[in-house]
CSV table of C-alpha atoms in Angstrom, one decimal:
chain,number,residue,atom,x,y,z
A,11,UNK,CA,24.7,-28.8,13.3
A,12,UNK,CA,26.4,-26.8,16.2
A,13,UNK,CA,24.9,-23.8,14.5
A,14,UNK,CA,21.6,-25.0,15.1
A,15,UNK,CA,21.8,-25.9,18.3
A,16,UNK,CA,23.3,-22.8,19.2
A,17,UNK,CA,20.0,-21.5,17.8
A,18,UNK,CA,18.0,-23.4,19.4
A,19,UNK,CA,19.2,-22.5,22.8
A,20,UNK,CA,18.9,-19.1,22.0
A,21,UNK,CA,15.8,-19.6,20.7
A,22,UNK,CA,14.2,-21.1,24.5
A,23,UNK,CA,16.3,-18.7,26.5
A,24,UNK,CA,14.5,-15.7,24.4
A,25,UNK,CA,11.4,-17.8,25.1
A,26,UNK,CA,11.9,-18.2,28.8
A,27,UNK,CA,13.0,-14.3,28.6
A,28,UNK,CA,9.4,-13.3,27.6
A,29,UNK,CA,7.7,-15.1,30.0
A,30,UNK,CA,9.6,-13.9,32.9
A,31,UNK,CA,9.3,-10.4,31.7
A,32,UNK,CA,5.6,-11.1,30.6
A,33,UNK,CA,5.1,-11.8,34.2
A,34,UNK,CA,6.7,-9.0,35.7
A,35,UNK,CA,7.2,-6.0,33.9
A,36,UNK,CA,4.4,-3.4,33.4
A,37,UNK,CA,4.7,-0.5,30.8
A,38,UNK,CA,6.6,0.1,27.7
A,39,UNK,CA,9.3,-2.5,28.7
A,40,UNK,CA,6.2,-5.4,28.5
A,41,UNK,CA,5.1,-4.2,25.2
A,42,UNK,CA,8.5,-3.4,23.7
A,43,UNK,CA,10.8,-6.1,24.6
A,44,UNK,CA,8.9,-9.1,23.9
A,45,UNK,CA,8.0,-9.0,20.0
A,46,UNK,CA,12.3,-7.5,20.0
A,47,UNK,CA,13.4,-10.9,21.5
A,48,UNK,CA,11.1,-12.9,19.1
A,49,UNK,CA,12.0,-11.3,16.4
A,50,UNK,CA,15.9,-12.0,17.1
A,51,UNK,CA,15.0,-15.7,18.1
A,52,UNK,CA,13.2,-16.0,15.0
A,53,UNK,CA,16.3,-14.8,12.8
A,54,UNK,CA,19.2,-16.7,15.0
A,55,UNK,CA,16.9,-19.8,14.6
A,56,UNK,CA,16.3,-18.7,10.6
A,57,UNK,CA,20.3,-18.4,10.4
A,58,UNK,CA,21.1,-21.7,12.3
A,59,UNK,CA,18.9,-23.5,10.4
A,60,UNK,CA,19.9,-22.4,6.7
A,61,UNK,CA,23.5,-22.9,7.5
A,62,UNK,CA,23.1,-26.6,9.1
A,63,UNK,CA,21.4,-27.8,6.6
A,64,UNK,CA,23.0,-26.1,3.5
A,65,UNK,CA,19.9,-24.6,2.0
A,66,UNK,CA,21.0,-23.4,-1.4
A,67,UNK,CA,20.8,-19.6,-1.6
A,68,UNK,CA,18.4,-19.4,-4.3
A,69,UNK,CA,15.8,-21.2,-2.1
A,70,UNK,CA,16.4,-19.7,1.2
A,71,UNK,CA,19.2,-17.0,2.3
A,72,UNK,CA,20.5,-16.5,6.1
A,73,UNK,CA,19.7,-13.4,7.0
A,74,UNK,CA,23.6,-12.6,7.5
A,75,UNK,CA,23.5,-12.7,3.4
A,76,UNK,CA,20.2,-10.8,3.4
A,77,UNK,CA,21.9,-7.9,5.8
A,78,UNK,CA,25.0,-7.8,3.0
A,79,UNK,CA,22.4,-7.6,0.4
A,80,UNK,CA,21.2,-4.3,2.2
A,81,UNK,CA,24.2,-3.0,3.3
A,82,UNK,CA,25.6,-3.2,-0.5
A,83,UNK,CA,23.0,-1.5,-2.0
A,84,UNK,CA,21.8,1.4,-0.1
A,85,UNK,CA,21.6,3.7,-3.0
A,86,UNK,CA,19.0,1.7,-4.9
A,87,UNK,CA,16.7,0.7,-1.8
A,88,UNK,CA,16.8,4.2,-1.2
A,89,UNK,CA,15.7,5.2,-4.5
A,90,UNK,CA,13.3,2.3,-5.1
A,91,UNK,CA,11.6,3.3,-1.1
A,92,UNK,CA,11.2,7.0,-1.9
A,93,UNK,CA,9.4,5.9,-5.9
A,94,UNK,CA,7.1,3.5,-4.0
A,95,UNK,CA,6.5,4.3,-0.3
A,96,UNK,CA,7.1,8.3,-0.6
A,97,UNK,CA,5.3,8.9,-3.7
A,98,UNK,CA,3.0,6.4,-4.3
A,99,UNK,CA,1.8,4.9,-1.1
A,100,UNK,CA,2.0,7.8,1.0
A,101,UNK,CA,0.5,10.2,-1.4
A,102,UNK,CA,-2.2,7.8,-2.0
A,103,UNK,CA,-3.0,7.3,1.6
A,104,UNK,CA,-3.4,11.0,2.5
A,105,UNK,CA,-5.6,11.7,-0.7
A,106,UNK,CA,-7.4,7.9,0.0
A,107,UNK,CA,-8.1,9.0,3.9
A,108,UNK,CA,-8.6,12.6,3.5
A,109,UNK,CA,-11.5,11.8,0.5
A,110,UNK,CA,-13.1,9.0,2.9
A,111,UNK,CA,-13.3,11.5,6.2
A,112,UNK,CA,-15.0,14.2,3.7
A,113,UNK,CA,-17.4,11.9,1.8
A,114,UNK,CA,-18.7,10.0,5.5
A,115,UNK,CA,-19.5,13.5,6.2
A,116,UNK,CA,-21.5,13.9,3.2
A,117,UNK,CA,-22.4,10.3,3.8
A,118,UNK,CA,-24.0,11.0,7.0
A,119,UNK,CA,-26.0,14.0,5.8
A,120,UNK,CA,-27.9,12.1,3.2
A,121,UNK,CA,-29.7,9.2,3.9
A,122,UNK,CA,-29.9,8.5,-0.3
A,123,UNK,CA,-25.8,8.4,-0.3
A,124,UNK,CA,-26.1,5.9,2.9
A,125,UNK,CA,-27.7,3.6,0.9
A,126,UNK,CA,-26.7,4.0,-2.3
A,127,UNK,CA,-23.2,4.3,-1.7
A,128,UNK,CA,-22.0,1.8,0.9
A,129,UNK,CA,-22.8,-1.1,-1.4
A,130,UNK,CA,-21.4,0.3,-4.3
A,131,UNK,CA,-18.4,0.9,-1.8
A,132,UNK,CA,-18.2,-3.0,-0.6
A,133,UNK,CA,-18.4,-3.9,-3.7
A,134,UNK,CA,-15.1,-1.6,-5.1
A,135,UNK,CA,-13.2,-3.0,-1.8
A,136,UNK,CA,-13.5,-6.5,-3.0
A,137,UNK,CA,-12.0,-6.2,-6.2
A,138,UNK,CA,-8.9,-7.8,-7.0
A,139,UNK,CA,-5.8,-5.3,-7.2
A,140,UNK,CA,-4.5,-7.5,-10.1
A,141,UNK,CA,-7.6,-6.1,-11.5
A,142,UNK,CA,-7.5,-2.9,-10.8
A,143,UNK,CA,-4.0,-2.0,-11.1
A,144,UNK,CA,-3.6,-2.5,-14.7
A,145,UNK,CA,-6.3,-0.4,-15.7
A,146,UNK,CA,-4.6,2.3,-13.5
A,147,UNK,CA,-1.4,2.3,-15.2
A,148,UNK,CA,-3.3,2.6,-18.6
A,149,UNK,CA,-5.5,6.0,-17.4
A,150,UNK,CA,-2.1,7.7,-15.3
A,151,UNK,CA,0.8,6.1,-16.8
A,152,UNK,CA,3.9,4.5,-15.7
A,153,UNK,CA,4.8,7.1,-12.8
A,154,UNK,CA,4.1,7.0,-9.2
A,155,UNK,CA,0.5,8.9,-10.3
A,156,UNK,CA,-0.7,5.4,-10.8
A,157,UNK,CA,0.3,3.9,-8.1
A,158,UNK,CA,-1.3,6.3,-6.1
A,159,UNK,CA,-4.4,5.8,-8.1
A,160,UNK,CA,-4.2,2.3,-6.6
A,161,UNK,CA,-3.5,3.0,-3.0
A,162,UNK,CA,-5.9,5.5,-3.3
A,163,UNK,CA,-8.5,3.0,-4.3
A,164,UNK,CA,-7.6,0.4,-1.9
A,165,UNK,CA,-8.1,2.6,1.5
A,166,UNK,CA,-10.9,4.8,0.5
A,167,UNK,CA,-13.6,2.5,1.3
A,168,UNK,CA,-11.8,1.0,4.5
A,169,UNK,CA,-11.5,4.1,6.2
A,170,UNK,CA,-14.9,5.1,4.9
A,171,UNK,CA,-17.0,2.5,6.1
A,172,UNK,CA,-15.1,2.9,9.5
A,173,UNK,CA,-15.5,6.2,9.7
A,174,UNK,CA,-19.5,6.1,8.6
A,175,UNK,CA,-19.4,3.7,11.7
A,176,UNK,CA,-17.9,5.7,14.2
A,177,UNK,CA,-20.4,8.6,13.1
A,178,UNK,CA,-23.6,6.8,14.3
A,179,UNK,CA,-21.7,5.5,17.1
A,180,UNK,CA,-22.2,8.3,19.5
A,181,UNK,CA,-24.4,8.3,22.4
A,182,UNK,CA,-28.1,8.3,22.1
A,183,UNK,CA,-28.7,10.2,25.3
A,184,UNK,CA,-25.4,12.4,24.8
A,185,UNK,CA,-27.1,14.0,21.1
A,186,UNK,CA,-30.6,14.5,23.0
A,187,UNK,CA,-28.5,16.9,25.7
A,188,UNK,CA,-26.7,18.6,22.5
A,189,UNK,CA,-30.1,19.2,20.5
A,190,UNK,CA,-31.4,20.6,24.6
A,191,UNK,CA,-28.1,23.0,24.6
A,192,UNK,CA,-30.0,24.1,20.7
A,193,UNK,CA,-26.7,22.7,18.8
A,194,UNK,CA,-27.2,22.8,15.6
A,195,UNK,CA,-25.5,19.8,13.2
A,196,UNK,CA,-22.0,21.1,12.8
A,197,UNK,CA,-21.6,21.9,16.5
A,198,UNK,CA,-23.0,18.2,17.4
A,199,UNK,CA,-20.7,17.1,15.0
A,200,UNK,CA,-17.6,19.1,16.0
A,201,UNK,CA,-18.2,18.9,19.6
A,202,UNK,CA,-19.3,15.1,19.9
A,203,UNK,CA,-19.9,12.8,17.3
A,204,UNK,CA,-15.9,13.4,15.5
A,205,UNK,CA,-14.6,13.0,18.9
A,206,UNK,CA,-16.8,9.7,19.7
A,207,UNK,CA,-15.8,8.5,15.9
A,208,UNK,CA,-12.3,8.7,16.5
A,209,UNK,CA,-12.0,4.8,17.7
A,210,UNK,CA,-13.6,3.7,14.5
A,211,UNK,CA,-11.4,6.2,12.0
A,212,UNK,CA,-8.3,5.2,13.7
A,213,UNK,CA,-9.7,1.6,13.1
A,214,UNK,CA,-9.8,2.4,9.8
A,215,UNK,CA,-6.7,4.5,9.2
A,216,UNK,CA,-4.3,1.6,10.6
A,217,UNK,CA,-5.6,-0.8,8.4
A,218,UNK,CA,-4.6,1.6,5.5
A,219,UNK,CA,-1.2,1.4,6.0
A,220,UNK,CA,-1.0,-2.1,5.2
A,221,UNK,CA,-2.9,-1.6,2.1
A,222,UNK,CA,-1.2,1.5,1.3
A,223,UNK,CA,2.7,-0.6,1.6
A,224,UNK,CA,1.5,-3.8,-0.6
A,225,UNK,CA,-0.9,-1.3,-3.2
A,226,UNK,CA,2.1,0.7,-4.4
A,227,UNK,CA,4.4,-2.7,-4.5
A,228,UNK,CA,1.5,-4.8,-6.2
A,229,UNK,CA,0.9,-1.9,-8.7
A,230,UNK,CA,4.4,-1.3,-9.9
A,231,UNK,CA,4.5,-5.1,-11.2
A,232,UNK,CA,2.0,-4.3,-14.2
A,233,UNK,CA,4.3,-0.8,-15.3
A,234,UNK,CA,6.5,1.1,-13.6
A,235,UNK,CA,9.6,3.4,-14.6
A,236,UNK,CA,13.3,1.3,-13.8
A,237,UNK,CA,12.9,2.3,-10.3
A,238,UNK,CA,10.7,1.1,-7.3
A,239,UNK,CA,10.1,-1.8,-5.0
A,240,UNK,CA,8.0,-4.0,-6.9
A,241,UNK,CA,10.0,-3.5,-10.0
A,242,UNK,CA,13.1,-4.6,-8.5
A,243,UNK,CA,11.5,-7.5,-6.5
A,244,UNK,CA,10.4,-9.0,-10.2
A,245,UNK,CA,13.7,-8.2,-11.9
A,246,UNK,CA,15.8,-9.8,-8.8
A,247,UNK,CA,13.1,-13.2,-9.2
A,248,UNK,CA,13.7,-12.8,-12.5
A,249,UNK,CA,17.6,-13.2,-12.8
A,250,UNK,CA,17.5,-15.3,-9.2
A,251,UNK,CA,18.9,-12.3,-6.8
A,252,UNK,CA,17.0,-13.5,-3.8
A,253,UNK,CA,18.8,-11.5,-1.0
A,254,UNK,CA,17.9,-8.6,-3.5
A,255,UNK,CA,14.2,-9.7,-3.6
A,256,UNK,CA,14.7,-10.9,0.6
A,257,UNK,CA,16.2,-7.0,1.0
A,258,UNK,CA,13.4,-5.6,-0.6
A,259,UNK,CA,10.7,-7.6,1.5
A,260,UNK,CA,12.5,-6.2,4.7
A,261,UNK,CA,12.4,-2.7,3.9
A,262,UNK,CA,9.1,-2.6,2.6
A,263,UNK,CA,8.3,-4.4,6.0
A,264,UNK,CA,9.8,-2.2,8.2
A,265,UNK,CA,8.4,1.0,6.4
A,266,UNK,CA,4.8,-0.5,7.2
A,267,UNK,CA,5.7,-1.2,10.9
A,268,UNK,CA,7.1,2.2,11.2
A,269,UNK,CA,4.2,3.6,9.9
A,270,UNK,CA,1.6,1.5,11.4
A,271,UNK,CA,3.1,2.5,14.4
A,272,UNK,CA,3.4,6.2,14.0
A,273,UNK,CA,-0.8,5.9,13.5
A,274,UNK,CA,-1.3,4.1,16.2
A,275,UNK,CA,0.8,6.8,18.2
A,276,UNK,CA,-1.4,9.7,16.7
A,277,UNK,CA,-4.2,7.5,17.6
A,278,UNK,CA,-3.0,7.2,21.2
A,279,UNK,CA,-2.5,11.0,21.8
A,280,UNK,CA,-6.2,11.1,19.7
A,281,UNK,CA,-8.0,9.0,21.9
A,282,UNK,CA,-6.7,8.8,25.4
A,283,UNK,CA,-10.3,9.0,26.6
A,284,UNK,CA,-10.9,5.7,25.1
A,285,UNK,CA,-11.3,2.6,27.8
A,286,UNK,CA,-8.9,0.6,24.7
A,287,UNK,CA,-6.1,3.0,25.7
A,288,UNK,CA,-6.6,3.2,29.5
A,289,UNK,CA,-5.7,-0.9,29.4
A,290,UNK,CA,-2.6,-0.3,27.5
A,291,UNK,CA,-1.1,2.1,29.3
């Protein structure tokens, strides 16, 4: 029990920690540190706790066992990131986003596809990936293709109702003084309404990543080749490897952070205009 009350300690001096710097430090350091400390109290805590009360591997490993898991098999979480997060969720995502800006264009020149399309589009978002996965594999195969397929399908309609959104979110009084200056719909749309949409796309892009990560894991468990995340994640459950599955979950949790976070960094540089980003900084 030492263990966890070692934890524990640590656990409300990280606490006291973030308030103190809550309190006093401005910049970076305020938005940097904090969710770091957490995140360490939460694992010492995590470690403590399995090892004082002897939680059987299978149920629950310390994160000391998860970190040997890792360090053990490099090779293959290397392999399995690049089949899932390289090839399929990233090449999803760019094809899923890319599709969505062109279409709200087209979107936003036709008044027919603005009404005809958005429902159909709710509609897509809110089917089940267990659903649509399978039928994925069956049209593209067993490769990273289908996986794409799914990402693809899973952030098209995110980031194109965002960025629909963000079109028709411009100034009233801002298009009258274009339409004065004889702008015609490309120059309005250049010049002001992309730049005032940008809020809204980013919206949209960051929630993408999320769905890009967990569509290219999901999908691999109804086909994929012996490689990827979530075809090792169900062969470790399967033969009870949890710091294999527990490895797994981490990377594929720290590739979404990372590139949650390199979005929102475009998105920063994007949109420094924006009152969201003046508070921030």
């Amino acid at each position: 029990m030492t263990g966890l009350w070692l934890a524990v300690v640590f656990w409300i001096a990280a606490w006291a920690a973030n308030v103190w710097i809550a309190r006093r430090a401005k910049g970076r350091l305020a938005g940097l540190v904090p969710p770091v400390l957490f995140g360490l109290a939460v694992l010492v805590l995590w470690e403590g706790a399995v090892r004082a009360f002897a939680v059987p591997e299978v149920i629950l490993p310390a994160p000391s066992v998860v970190v040997a898991a890792i360090g053990a098999n490099l090779g293959t979480l290397w392999g399995d990131f690049v089949q899932t997060i390289v090839k399929g969720a990233f090449s999803g995502y760019a094809m899923g986003c890319g599709a969505a800006l062109v279409v709200a264009v087209l979107v936003d020149r036709s008044p027919v596809l603005t009404r005809g399309l958005l429902p159909v589009g709710n509609f897509v978002a809110a089917l089940p990936i267990v659903g649509v996965a399978p039928i994925m594999v069956t049209w593209f195969g067993f490769g990273w293709q289908s996986k794409a397929a799914v990402v693809f399908a899973m952030v098209f309609f995110p980031v194109l109702v965002n960025a629909v959104a963000g079109l028709t979110a411009a100034d009233r009084m801002h298009r009258d003084l274009m339409r004065t200056y004889a702008a015609g719909y490309w120059t309005t749309l250049f010049k002001l309404r992309l730049p005032s949409a940008m809020p809204f796309i980013f919206n949209g892009l960051k929630i993408a990543t999320t769905l890009a990560v967990i569509g290219a894991i999901v999908a691999e468990f109804f086909g994929s080749p012996t490689r990827g995340m979530g075809f090792r994640i169900s062969t470790a459950v399967g033969s009870l490897a949890l710091p294999m599955v527990w490895a797994q979950i981490f990377v594929a949790a720290l590739a979404g952070t990372l590139f949650y976070g390199f979005v929102a960094m475009i998105e920063r540089r994007v949109t420094f205009w924006h009152p969201s980003q003046r508070v921030r900084g």
